[in-house]
Coordinates of C-alpha atoms and ligand atoms in Angstrom, one line a residue:
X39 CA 0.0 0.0 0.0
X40 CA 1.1 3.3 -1.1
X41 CA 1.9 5.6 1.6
X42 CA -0.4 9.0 1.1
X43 CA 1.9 12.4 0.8
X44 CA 2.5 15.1 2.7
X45 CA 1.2 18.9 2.1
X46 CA 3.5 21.6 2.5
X47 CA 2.5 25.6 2.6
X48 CA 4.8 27.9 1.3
X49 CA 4.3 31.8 2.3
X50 CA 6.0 34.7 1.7
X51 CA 6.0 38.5 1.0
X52 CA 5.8 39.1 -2.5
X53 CA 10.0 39.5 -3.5
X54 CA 11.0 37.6 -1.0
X55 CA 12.6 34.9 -3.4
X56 CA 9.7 32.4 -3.5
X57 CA 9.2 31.4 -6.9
X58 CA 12.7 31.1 -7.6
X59 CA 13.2 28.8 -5.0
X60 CA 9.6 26.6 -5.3
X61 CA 10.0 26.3 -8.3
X62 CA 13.7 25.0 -7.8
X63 CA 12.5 22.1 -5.5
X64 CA 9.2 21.0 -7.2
X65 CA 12.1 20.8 -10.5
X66 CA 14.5 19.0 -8.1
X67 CA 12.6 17.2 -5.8
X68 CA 10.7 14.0 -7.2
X69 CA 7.3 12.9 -6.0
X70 CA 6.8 16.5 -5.2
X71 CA 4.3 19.0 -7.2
X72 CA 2.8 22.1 -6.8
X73 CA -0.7 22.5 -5.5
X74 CA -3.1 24.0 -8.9
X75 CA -5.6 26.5 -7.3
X76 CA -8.7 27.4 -9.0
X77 CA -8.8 31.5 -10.1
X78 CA -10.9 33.7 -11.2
X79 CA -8.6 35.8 -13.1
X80 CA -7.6 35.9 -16.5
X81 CA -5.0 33.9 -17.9
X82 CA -1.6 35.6 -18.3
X83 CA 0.7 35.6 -21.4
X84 CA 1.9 32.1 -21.4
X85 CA -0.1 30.6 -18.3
X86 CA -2.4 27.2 -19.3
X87 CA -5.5 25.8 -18.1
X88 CA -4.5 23.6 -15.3
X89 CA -0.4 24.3 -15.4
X90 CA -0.4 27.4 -13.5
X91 CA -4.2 27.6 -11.9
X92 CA -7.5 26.0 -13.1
X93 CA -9.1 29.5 -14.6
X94 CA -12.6 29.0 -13.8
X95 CA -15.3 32.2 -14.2
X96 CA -17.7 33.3 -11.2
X97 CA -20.1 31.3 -11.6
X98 CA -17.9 28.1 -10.8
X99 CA -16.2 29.5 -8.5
X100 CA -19.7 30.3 -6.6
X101 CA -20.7 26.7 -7.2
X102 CA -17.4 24.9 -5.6
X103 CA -17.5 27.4 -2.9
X104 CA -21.4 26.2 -2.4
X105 CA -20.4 22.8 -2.5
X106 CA -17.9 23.2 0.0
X107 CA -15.4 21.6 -2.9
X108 CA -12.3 24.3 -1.8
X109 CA -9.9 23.6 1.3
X110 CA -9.9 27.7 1.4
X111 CA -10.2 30.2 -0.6
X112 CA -9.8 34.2 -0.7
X113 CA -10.5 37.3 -2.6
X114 CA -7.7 39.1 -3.5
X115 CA -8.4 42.6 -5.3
X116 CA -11.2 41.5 -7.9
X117 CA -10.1 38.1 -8.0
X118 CA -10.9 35.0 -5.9
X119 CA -8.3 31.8 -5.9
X120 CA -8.7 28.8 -3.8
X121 CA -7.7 25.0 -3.1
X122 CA -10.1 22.1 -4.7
X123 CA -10.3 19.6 -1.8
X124 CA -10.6 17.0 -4.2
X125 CA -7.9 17.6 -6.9
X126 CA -5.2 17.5 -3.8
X127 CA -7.2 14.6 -2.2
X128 CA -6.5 12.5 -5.4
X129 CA -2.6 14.1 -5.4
X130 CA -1.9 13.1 -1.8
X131 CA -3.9 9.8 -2.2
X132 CA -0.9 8.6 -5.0
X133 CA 1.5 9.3 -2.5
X134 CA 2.4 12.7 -4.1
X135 CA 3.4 15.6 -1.9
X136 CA 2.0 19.7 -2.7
X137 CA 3.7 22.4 -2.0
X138 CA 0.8 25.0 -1.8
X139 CA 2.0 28.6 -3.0
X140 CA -0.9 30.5 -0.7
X141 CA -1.4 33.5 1.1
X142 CA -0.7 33.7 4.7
X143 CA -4.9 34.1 5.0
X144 CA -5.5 31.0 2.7
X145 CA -2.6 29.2 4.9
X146 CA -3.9 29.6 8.3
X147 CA -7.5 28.3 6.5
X148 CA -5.1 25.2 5.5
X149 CA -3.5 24.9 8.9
X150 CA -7.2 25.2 10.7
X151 CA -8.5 22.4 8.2
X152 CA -5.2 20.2 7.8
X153 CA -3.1 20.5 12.1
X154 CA -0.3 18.0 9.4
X155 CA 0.1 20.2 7.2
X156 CA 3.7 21.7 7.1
X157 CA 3.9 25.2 7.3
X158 CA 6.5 27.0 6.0
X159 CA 7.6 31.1 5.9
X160 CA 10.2 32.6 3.9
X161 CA 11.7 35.4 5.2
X162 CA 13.8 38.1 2.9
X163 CA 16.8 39.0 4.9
X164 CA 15.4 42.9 5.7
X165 CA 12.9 45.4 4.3
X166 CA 15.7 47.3 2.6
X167 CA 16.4 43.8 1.0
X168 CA 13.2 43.5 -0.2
X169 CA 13.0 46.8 -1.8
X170 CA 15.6 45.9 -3.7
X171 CA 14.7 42.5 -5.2
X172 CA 11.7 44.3 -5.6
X173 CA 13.3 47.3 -7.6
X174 CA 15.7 44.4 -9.2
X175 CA 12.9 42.4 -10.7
X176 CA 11.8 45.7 -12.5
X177 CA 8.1 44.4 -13.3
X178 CA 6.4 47.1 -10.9
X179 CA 6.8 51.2 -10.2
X180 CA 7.8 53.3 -7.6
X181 CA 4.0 53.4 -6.5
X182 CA 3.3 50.4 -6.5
X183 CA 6.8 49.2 -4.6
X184 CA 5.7 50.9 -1.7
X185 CA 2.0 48.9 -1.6
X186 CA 3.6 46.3 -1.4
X187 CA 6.0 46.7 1.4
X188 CA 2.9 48.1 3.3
X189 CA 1.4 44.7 2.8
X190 CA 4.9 42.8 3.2
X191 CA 4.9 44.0 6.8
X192 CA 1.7 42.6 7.6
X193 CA 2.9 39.6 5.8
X194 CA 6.3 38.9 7.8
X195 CA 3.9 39.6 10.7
X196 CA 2.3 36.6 10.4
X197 CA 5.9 34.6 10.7
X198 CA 5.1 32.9 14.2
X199 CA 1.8 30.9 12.7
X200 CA 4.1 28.7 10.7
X201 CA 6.3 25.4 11.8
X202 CA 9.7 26.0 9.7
X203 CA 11.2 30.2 8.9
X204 CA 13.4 30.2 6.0
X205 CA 15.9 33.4 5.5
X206 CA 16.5 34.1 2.1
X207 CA 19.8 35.4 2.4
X208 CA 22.1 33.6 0.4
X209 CA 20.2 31.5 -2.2
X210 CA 21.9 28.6 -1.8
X211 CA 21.4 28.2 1.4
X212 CA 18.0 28.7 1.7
X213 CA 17.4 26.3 -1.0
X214 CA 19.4 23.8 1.3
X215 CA 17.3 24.6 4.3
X216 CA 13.9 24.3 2.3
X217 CA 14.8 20.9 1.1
X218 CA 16.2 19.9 4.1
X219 CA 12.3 20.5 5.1
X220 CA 11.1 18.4 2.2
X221 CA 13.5 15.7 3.1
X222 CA 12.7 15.1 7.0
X223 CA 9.0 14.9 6.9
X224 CA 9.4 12.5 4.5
X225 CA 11.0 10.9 7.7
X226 CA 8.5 10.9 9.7
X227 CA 7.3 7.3 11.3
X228 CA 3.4 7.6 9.7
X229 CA 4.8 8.2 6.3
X230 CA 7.5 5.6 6.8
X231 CA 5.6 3.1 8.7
X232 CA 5.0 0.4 5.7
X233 CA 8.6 0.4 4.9
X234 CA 9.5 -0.7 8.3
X235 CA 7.4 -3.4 8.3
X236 CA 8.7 -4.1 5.3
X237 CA 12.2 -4.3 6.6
X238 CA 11.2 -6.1 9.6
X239 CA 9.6 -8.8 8.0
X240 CA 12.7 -9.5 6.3
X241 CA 14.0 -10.5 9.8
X242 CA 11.2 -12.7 9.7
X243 CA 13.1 -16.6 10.0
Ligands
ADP289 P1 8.6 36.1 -5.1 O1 8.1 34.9 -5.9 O2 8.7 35.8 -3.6 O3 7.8 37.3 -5.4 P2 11.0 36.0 -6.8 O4 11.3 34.6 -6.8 O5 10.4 36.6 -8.1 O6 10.1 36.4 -5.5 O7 12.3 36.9 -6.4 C1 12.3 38.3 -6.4 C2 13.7 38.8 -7.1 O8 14.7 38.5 -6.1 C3 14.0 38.1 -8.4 O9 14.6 39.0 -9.2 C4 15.0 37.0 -7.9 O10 15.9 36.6 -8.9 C5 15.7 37.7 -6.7 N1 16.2 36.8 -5.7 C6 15.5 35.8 -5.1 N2 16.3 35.2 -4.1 C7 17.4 35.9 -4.0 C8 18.6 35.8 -3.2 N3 18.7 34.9 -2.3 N4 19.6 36.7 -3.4 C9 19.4 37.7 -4.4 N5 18.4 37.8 -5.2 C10 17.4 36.9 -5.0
5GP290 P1 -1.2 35.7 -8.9 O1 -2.4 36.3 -9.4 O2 0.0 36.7 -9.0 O3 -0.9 34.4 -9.6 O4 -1.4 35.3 -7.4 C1 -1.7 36.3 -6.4 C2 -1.7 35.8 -5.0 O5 -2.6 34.8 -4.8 C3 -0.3 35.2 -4.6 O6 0.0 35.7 -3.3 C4 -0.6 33.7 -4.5 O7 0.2 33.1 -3.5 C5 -2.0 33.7 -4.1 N1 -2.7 32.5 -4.4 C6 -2.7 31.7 -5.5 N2 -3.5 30.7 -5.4 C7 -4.1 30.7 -4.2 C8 -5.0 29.9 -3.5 O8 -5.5 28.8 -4.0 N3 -5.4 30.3 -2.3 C9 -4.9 31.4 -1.7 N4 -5.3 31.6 -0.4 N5 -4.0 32.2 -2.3 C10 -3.6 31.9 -3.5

């Protein structure tokens, strides 16, 4: 019997390194994908149907959130994304684990509903730090830099909700750090029961 997976959250302030390194360890971690939420918005340049988010309109949205069919979900500006219970059921079920890019409201929704799921934050190394990724990444203005290290405060403020903090200082190391996550739940007795008994049947005479 296949053991079921493990669901990690991954939260951050915007800038603080976070794609760069999930999308790192779902590449270099196997039997590990990201979570697809269901949106509301519009498909950017590039992004596919069930690749980066199942774009649904209002009306489905409305009907999963009636059904109760989302683990959480939130509004965020005109646009609502959430968790499908039963996609990542069916993930975890084939022994799959999900990192979950969320939030930090949709993440305490996931912590409420899910007490095993594992909860990380990733922290940039200072506010002047994050200004400057920010200002590095050159995809937003002056304007709107500064909404969002109003919003990155309240972020980093939810730090102590979460089980593992990550610094992204030096890339490298956090990427070490994040895996090193990855690698001991993986450890834990309930996902590695069958294996022992595996092994100790072998001592079977
Ligand atoms: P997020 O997904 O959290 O918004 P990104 O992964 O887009 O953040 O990273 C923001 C910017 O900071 C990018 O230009 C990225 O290359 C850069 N960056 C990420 N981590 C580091 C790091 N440890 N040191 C220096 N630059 C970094
Ligand atoms: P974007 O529109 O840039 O893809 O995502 C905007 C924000 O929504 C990001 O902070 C992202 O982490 C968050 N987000 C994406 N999917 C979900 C989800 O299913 N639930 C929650 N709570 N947040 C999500």
């Amino acid at each position: 019997m296949s053991q079921t997976g493990s669901i990690f959250v991954l939260s951050a302030p915007s800038g603080a390194g976070k794609s760069t390194l999930a999308k790192r360890l779902v590449a270099e971690m196997p039997g590990l994908i990201f979570s697809t939420s269901f949106t509301t918005r519009a498909p950017r340049p590039g992004e596919q149907h069930g690749r980066e988010y199942f774009f649904v309109d209002n009306t489905a949205f409305d009907q999963m959130v009636a059904e109760d069919g989302l683990l959480e979900w939130v509004q965020v500006y005109a646009n609502r994304y959430g968790t499908g219970k039963a996609w990542l059921r069916e993930q975890v079920a084939q022994g799959l684990d999900v990192l979950l890019d969320i939030e930090t409201v949709g993440a305490m929704n996931v912590k409420a509903a899910l007490p095993e799921a594992v909860m990380i934050f990733l922290l940039p190394p200072s506010a002047e730090v994050l200004a400057k990724r920010l200002r590095g990444r050159g995809d937003t203005d002056e304007s709107q830099i500064m909404l969002r290290m109003a919003h990155a405060r309240h972020e980093v403020e939810q730090y102590s909700h979460y089980d593992h903090l990550v610094v992204n200082d030096d890339l490298e190391v956090a990427y070490r750090t994040l895996e090193s996550v990855v690698v001991a739940e993986r450890s834990r007795k309930s996902r590695m029961e069958s294996a022992a008994q595996r092994i100790l049947q072998t001592f079977n005479s």
